[in-house]
mmCIF file of C-alpha atoms and ligand atoms in Angstrom:
data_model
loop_
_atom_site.group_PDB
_atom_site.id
_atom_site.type_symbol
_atom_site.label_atom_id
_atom_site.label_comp_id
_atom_site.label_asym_id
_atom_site.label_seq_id
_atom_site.Cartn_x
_atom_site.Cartn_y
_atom_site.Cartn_z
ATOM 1 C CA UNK A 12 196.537 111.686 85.888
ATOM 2 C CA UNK A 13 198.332 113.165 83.053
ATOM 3 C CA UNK A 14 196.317 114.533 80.159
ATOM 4 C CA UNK A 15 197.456 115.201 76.847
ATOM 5 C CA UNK A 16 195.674 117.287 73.973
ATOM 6 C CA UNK A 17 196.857 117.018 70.821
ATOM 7 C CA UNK A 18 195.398 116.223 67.147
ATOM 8 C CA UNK A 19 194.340 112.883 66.569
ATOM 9 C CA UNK A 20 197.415 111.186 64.418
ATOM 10 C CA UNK A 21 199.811 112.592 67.196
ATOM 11 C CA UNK A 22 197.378 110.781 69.935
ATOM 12 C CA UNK A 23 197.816 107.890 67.873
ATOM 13 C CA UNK A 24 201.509 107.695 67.891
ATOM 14 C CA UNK A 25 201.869 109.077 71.184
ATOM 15 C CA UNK A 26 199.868 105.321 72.501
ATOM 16 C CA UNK A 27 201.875 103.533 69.728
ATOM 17 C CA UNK A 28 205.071 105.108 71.190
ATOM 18 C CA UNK A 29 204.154 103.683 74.676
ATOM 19 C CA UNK A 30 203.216 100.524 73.670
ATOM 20 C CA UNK A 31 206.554 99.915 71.475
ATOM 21 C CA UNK A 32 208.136 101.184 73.977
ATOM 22 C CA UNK A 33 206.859 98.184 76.284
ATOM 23 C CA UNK A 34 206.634 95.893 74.072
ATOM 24 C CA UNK A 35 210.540 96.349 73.506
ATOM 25 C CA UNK A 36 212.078 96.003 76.131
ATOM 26 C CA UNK A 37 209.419 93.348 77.917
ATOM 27 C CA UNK A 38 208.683 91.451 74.562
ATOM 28 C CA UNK A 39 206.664 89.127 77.358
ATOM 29 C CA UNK A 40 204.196 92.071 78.038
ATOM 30 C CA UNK A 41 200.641 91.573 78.411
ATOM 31 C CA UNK A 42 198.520 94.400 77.203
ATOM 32 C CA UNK A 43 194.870 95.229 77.438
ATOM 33 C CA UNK A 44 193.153 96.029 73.786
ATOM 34 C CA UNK A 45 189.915 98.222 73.463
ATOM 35 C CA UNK A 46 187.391 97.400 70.516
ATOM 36 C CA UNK A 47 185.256 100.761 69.290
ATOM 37 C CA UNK A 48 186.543 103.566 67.413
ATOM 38 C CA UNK A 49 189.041 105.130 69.743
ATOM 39 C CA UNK A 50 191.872 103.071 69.419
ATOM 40 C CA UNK A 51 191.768 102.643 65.787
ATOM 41 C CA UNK A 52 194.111 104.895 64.755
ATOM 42 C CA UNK A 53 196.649 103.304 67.193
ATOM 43 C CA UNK A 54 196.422 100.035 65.796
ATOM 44 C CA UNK A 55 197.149 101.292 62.434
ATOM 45 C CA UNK A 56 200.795 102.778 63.661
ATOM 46 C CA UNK A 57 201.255 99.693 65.274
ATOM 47 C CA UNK A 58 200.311 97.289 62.193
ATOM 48 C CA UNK A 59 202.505 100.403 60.321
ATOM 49 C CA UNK A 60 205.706 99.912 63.220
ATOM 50 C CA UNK A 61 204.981 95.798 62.826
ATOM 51 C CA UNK A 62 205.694 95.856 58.755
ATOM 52 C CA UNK A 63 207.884 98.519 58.469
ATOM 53 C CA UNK A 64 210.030 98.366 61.718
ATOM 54 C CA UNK A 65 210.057 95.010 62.729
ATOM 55 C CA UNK A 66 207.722 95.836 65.925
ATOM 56 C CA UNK A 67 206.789 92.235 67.021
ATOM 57 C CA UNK A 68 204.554 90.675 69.476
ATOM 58 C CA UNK A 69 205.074 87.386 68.922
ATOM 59 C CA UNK A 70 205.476 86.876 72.710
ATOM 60 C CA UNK A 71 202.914 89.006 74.213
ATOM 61 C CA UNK A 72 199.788 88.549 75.151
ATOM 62 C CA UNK A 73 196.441 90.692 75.371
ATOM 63 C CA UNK A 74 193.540 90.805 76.677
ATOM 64 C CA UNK A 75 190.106 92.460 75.350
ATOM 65 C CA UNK A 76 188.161 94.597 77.979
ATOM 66 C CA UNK A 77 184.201 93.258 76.824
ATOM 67 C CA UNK A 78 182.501 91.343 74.383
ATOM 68 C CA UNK A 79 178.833 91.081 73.595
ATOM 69 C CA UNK A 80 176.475 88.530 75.122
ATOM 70 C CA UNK A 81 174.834 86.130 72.990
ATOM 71 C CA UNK A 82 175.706 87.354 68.943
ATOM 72 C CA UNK A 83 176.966 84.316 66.846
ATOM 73 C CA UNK A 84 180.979 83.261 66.584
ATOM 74 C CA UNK A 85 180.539 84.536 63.017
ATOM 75 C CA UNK A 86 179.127 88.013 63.566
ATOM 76 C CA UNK A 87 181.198 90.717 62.367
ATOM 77 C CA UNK A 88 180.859 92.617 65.678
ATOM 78 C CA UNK A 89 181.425 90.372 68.157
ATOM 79 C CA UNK A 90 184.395 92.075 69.594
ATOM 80 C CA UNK A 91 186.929 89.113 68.734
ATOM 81 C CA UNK A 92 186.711 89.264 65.048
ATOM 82 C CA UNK A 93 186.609 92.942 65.160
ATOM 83 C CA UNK A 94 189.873 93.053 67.768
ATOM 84 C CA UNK A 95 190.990 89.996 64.374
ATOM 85 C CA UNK A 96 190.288 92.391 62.137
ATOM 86 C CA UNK A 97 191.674 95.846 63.561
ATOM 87 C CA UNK A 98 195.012 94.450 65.173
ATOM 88 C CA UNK A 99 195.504 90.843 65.693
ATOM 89 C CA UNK A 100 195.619 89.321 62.530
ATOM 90 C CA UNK A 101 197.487 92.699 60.994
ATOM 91 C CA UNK A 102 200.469 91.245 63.444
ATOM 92 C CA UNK A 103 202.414 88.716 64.374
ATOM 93 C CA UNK A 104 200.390 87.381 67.966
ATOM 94 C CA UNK A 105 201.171 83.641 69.133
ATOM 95 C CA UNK A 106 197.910 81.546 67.871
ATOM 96 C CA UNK A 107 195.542 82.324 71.566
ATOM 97 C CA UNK A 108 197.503 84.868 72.577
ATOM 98 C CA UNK A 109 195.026 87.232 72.432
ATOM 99 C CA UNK A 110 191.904 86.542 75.040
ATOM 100 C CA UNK A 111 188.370 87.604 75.052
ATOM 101 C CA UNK A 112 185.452 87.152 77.333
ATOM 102 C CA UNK A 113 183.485 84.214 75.796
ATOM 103 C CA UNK A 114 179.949 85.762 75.182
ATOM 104 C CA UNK A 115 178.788 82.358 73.775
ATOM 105 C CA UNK A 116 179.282 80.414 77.308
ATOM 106 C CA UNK A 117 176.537 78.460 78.522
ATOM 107 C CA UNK A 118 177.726 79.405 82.403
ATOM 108 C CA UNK A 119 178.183 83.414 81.872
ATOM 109 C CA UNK A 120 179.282 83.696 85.558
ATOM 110 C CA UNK A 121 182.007 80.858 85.296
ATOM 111 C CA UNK A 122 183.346 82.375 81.853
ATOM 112 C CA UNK A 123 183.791 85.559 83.610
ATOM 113 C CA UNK A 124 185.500 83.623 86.588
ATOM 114 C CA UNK A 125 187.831 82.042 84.410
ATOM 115 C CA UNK A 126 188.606 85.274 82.414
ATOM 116 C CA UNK A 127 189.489 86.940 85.746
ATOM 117 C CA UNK A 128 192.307 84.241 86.573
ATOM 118 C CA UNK A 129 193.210 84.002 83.089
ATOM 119 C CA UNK A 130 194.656 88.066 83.314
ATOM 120 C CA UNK A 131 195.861 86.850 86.637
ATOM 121 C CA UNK A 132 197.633 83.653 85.427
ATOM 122 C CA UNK A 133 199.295 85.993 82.602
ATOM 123 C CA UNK A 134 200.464 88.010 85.613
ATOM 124 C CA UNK A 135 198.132 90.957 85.087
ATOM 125 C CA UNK A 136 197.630 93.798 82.461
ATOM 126 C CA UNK A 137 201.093 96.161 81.629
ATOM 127 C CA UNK A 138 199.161 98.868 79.418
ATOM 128 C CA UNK A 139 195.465 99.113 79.084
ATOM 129 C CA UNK A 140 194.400 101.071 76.393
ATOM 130 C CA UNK A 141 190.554 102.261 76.996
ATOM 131 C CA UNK A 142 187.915 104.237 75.007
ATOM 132 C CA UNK A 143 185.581 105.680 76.714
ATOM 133 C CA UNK A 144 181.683 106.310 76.363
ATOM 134 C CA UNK A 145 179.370 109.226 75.841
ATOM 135 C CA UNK A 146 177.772 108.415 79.211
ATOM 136 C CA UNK A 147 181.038 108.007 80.800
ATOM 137 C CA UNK A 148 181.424 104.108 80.689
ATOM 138 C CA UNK A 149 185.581 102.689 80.326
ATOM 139 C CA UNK A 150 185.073 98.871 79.226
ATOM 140 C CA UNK A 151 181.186 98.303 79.518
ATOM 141 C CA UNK A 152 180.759 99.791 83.104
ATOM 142 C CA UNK A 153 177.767 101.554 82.836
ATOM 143 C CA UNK A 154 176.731 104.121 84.871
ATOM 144 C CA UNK A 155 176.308 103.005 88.270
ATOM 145 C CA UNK A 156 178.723 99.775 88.121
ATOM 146 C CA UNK A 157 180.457 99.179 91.668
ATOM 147 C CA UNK A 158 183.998 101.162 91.610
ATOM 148 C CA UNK A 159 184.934 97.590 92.953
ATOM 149 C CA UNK A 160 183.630 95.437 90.393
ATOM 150 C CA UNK A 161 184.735 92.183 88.530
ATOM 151 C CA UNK A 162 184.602 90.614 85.506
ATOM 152 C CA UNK A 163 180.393 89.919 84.649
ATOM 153 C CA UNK A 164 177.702 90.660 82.954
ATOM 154 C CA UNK A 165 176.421 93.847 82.208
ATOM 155 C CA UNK A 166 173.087 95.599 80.846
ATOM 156 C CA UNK A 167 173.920 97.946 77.812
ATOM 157 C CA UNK A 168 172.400 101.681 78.395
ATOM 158 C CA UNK A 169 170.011 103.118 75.952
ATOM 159 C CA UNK A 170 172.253 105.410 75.655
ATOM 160 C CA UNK A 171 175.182 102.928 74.807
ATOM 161 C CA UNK A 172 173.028 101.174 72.428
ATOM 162 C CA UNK A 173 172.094 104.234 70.285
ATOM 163 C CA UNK A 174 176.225 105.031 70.270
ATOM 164 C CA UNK A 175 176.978 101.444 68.544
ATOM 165 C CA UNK A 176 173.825 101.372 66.017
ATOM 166 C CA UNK A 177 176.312 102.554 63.899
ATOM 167 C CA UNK A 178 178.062 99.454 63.847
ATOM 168 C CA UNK A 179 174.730 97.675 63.473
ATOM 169 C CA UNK A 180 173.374 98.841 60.503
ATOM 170 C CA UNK A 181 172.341 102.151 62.553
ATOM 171 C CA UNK A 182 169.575 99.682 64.220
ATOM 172 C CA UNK A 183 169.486 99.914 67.585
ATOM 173 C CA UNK A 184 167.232 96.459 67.732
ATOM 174 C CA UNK A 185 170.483 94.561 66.338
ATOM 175 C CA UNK A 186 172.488 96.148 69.149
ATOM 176 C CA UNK A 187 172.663 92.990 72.102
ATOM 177 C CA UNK A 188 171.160 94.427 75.329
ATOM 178 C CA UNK A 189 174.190 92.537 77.332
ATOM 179 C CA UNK A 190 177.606 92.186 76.839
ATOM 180 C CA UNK A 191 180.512 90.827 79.423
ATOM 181 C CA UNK A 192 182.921 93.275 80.694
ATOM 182 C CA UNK A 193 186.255 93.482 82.615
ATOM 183 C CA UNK A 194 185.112 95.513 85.910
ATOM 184 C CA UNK A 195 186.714 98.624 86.929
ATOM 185 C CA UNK A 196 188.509 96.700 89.535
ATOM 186 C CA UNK A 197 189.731 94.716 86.894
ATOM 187 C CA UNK A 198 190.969 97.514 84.791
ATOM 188 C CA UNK A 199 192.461 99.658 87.700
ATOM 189 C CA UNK A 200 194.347 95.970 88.387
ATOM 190 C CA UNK A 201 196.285 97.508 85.309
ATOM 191 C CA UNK A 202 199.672 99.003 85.607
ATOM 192 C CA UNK A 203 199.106 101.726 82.967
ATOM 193 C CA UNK A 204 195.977 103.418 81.775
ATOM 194 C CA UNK A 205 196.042 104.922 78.177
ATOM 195 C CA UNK A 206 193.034 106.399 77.432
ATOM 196 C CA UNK A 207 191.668 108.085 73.994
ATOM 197 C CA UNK A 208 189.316 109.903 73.317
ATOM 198 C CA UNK A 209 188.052 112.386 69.958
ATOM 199 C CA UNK A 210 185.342 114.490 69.059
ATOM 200 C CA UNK A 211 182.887 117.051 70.596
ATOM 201 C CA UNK A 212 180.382 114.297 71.648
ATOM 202 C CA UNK A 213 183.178 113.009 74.810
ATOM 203 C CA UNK A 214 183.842 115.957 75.548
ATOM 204 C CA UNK A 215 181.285 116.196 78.626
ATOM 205 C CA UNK A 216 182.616 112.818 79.960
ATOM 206 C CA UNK A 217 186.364 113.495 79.072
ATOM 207 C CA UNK A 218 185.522 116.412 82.016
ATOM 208 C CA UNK A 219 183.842 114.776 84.339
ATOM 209 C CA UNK A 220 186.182 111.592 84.241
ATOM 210 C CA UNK A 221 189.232 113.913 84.913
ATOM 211 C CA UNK A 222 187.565 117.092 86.625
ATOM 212 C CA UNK A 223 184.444 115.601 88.359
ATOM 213 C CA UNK A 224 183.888 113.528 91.627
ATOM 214 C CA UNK A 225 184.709 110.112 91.814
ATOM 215 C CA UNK A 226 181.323 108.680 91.615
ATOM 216 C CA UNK A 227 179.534 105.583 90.234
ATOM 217 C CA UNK A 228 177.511 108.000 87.948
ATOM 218 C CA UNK A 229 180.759 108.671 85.696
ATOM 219 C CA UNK A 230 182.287 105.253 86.329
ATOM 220 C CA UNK A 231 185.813 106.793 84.221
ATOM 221 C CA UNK A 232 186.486 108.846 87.406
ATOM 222 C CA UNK A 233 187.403 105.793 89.182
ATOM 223 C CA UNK A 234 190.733 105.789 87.297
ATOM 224 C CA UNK A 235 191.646 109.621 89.154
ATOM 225 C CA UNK A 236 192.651 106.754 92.005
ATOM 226 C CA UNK A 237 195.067 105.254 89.728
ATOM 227 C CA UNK A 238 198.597 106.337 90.088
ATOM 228 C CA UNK A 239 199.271 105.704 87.011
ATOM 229 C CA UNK A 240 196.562 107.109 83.862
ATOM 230 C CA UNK A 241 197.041 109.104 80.802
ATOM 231 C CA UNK A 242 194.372 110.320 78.981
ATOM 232 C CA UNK A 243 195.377 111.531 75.594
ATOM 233 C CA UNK A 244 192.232 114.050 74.292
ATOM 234 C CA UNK A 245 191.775 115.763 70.913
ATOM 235 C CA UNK A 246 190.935 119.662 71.261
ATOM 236 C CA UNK A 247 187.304 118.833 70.741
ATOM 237 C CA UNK A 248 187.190 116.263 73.291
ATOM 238 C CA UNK A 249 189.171 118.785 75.875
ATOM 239 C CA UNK A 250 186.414 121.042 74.889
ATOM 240 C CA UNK A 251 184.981 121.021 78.901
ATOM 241 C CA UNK A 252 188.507 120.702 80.489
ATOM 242 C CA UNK A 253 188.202 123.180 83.115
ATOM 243 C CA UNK A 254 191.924 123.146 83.135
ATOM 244 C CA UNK A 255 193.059 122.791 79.542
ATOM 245 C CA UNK A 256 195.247 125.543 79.538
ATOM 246 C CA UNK A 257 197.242 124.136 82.180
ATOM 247 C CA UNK A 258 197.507 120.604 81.146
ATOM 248 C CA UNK A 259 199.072 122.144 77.560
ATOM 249 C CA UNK A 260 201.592 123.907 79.666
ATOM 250 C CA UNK A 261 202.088 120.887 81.364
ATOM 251 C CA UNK A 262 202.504 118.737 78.282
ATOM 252 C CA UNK A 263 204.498 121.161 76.340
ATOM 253 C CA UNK A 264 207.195 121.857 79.102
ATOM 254 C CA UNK A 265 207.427 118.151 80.183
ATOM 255 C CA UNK A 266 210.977 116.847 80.785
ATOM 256 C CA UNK A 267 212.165 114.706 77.593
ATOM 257 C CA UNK A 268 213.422 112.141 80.304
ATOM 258 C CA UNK A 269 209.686 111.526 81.918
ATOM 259 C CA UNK A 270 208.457 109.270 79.167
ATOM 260 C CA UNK A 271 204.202 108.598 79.504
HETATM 261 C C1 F6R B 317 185.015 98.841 73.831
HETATM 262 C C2 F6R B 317 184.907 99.594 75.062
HETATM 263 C C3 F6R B 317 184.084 100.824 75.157
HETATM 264 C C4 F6R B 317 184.471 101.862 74.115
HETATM 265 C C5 F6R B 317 183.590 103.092 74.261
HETATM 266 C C6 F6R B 317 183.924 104.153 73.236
HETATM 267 O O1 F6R B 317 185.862 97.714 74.020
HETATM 268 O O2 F6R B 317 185.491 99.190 75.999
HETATM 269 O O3 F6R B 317 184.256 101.384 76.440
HETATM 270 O O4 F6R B 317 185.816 102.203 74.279
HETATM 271 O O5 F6R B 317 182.251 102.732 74.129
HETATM 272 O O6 F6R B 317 183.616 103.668 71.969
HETATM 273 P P1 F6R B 317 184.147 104.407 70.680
HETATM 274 O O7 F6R B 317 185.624 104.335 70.743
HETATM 275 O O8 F6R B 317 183.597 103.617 69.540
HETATM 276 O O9 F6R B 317 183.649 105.798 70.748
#
């Protein structure tokens, strides 16, 4: 796992960097979009890199990590207009080329199902990009979500909840109590992990999901199993990082040649 701490606007272009990068020279590449705060920074370099430098993804695909159970087509949180809002529509997708879970299915279980082959029919994730939660959650896996799991439904924490109220008029009843997320199976399925994260109020996860033991209590650890993860960490979210000192040296004496 490599982490990297650096101000915020340098986190952002260091993810836009890898995704260009990708997107370059495998204009085919399927990547994995977050929804949240995290990544929004990233998708304004890339909307930046799509009108200024000709950055297109007119032939890749993405796919969204989790969507909310059950809040209308319309609503401006369900996680597909806000993924419209922040990225796709600010670039130049394919109409359907970017997927979400569908929240609104009548068969939940079969809409997860089909979501799973879908990222398998596309012939799997390149670059996931990932937030991750105050109680240590990547995608919607809560705390205790199997290390092994799928594609499904999910209960929302209290914790979780209280986090998004923001986004919900800071009303924790309009939060939905379920949602649909990719499983952490799913995500380590990914060939790259980019993972942001800012601010004081990570900084306890940001430690255990790189310093702690793997365990379904911090479901972010699972991704110390994945051979290939960078987590890319403000200095106030590396606030707990037992080693911080050494993963600056690390990052600051890297070999130009190693890429992320
Ligand atoms: C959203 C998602 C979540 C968020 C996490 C952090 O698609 O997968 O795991 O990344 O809740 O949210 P923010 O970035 O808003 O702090």
């Amino acid at each position: 796992m490599e982490i990297v701490i650096a101000p915020a606007e340098e986190l952002a272009r260091i993810a836009a960097d890898a995704i260009e990068g990708l997107v370059r020279s495998k204009p085919e590449a399927v990547i994995g979009l977050a929804t949240g705060s995290s990544p929004l920074k990233v998708y304004d370099e890339l909307a930046r890199r799509h009108t200024q430098d000709g950055l297109s993804f007119a032939q890749t695909r993405a796919f969204m990590l989790d969507e909310y159970v059950g809040l209308p087509a319309e609503h401006p949180e369900r996680y597909r207009n806000v993924i419209e809002t922040e990225i796709a529509s600010r670039v130049d997708f394919a109409p359907d080329a970017v997927q979400g879970p569908d929240g609104l299915a009548d068969d939940l279980p079969a809409a997860c199902a089909a979501y799973e082959q879908a990222i398998v029919d596309a012939g799997g994730v390149d670059l996931q990009i990932l937030g991750i939660g105050t109680d240590g959650h990547i995608a919607f896996n809560e705390p205790g979500s199997s290390l092994a799991s799928r594609t499904r439904i999910k209960t929302l924490t209290a914790q979780t909840r209280e986090d998004n109220a923001r986004f919900f008029d800071d009303d924790i009843e309009q939060v939905p109590r379920h949602c649909l997320t990719q499983g952490l199976a799913t995500i380590m399925s990914a060939k790259h992990l980019v993972l942001l994260a800012t601010g004081k109020g990570k900084a306890e996860a940001v430690h255990q999901l790189a310093e702690g033991a793997i365990s379904a209590l911090w479901p972010a650890t699972v991704m110390q199993l994945h051979p290939h993860a960078t987590v890319l960490v403000d200095d106030a979210a590396a606030s707990r990082l037992q080693l911080a000192d050494y993963y600056r040296q690390t990052y600051a004496s890297k070999p130009g040649w190693q890429g992320l």
